Coordinates of C-alpha atoms in Angstrom, one line a residue:
R1 CA -9.8 -26.3 -11.6
C2 CA -9.1 -23.4 -9.4
S3 CA -5.0 -23.6 -10.0
E4 CA -6.6 -22.7 -13.8
L5 CA -7.8 -19.4 -12.8
M6 CA -4.9 -18.7 -10.7
G7 CA -3.6 -17.3 -14.1
H8 CA -6.3 -15.2 -14.7
W9 CA -6.0 -13.2 -11.4
S10 CA -2.5 -12.3 -12.1
A11 CA -3.0 -11.1 -15.4
A12 CA -6.5 -9.2 -14.4
W13 CA -3.9 -7.5 -11.3
C14 CA -1.4 -7.1 -14.0
L15 CA -4.0 -4.9 -16.2
M16 CA -5.7 -3.2 -12.8
L17 CA -1.6 -2.1 -11.9
R18 CA -1.0 -0.5 -15.9
R19 CA -4.6 1.2 -16.3
L20 CA -3.8 2.8 -12.7
R21 CA 0.0 4.2 -14.1
K22 CA -1.8 5.1 -17.4
A23 CA -4.6 7.1 -15.0
A24 CA -1.4 8.7 -13.0
A25 CA 0.4 10.4 -15.8
T26 CA -2.6 12.1 -16.9
L27 CA -2.6 13.8 -13.5
P28 CA -2.5 18.1 -13.3
P29 CA 1.1 19.1 -11.7
A30 CA -0.6 19.6 -8.7
G31 CA -0.9 15.0 -8.6
R32 CA 2.6 15.2 -9.0
V33 CA 4.4 17.0 -6.4
R34 CA 5.1 15.8 -3.0
S35 CA 2.6 17.6 -0.8
A36 CA 2.2 17.9 3.1
Y37 CA 1.3 14.5 3.1
G38 CA 4.5 13.6 2.3
T39 CA 3.5 11.6 -0.6
T40 CA 2.2 12.9 -4.2
L41 CA -1.1 11.7 -5.5
A42 CA 0.3 9.6 -8.5
A43 CA 2.0 7.6 -5.7
L44 CA -1.1 6.9 -4.2
I45 CA -2.4 6.0 -7.4
T46 CA -0.2 3.7 -8.1
Q47 CA 1.2 2.1 -5.2
A48 CA -0.7 2.9 -2.0
L49 CA -4.3 2.4 -3.4
P50 CA -3.2 -1.2 -5.2
S51 CA -1.6 -2.3 -1.4
D52 CA -4.8 -1.6 0.2
L53 CA -6.7 -3.3 -2.1
V54 CA -4.3 -7.0 -2.5
F55 CA -5.3 -8.1 0.7
P56 CA -9.5 -8.0 0.0
L57 CA -9.5 -8.5 -4.2
T58 CA -7.2 -11.9 -3.1
A59 CA -9.2 -13.0 -0.2
I60 CA -12.6 -13.0 -2.6
A61 CA -10.3 -14.6 -5.7
N62 CA -8.8 -17.4 -3.2
G63 CA -12.4 -18.2 -1.6
K64 CA -10.4 -17.1 2.0
A65 CA -13.4 -14.2 2.0
G66 CA -16.9 -14.1 1.5
M67 CA -18.2 -12.5 -1.1
A68 CA -20.5 -10.0 0.7
V69 CA -17.6 -9.4 3.4
G70 CA -14.9 -9.0 0.4
I71 CA -16.7 -6.8 -1.6
A72 CA -18.0 -4.6 1.8
A73 CA -13.9 -4.2 2.0
V74 CA -13.1 -3.3 -1.0
E75 CA -15.8 -0.7 -1.5
N76 CA -14.6 0.7 1.8
V77 CA -11.1 1.2 0.4
S78 CA -12.3 2.6 -2.4
V79 CA -14.6 5.2 -0.9
I80 CA -11.6 6.5 1.5
F81 CA -8.9 6.7 -1.0
M82 CA -11.1 8.8 -3.4
E83 CA -11.4 11.2 -0.4
Y84 CA -7.7 10.7 -0.1
F85 CA -6.7 11.2 -3.8
E86 CA -9.4 14.6 -3.4
A87 CA -7.1 15.8 -0.6
A88 CA -4.1 15.0 -1.8
L89 CA -5.0 17.2 -4.4
L90 CA -5.8 20.1 -3.0
M91 CA -2.6 19.8 -0.9
G92 CA -0.6 19.4 -4.0
D93 CA -2.3 22.9 -5.3
E94 CA -1.4 24.2 -2.0
K95 CA 2.1 23.1 -2.1
L96 CA 2.7 24.6 -5.7
A97 CA 1.1 28.2 -4.6
Y98 CA 2.4 28.6 -1.0
G99 CA 5.4 26.1 -0.7
D100 CA 5.1 25.0 3.2
R101 CA 4.3 28.3 4.5
R102 CA 0.9 27.3 4.9
V103 CA 0.8 23.6 5.4
Q104 CA 3.8 21.8 6.3
S105 CA 3.1 18.3 7.4
A106 CA -0.5 16.6 7.3
I107 CA -1.7 13.0 8.2
F108 CA -4.5 11.0 6.4
H109 CA -5.7 8.1 8.4
G110 CA -6.0 5.5 5.5
D111 CA -6.3 2.5 8.3
A112 CA -9.6 4.1 9.0
S113 CA -10.9 2.6 5.7
N114 CA -10.9 -1.0 6.9
R115 CA -13.0 -0.2 10.0
G116 CA -16.5 -1.9 10.5
V117 CA -15.8 -4.2 7.4
I118 CA -14.9 -7.6 10.0
D119 CA -18.4 -7.2 11.4
G120 CA -20.1 -6.9 8.7
Q121 CA -20.5 -3.2 9.2
V122 CA -19.4 -0.8 6.5
H123 CA -20.9 2.8 6.9
R124 CA -19.6 6.2 6.9
S125 CA -19.9 7.0 10.4
E126 CA -17.8 3.8 11.6
V127 CA -15.1 6.0 9.8
L128 CA -16.0 8.8 12.3
L129 CA -16.4 7.0 15.1
W130 CA -12.7 5.7 14.7
A131 CA -11.1 8.6 14.2
L132 CA -13.2 10.0 17.6
A133 CA -11.7 7.5 19.8
R134 CA -8.1 7.8 18.1
S135 CA -8.4 11.4 19.0
S136 CA -9.3 11.0 22.3
A137 CA -6.6 8.1 23.2

């Protein structure tokens, strides 16, 4: 019975990827320019987000993660990527307006998105604590 559902999971994943590609196609020019992050907002939407979502969604689908932990991980990745998307769009605007004169490189710490999820803690302060710990090292 479970093996029958894997076909549905594959179809759902393909549908999500198709919708992400459609969303990326509607971006303004700033979303398609390579910014100081070294990537475009379109690439974040179509490549980076699915890459970070595949593990928690697959863990939920095949029963390897409890529902609460899996959903918390998906929610945490989603919240962080929304901030990443906004920052990437702003950086794209910056690149279009000023080139590399004001911002030559930038780093977004996307690995902070999973901070605290394993322990069942999902709170925005967890990401801040993670960033502070990394900055003092």
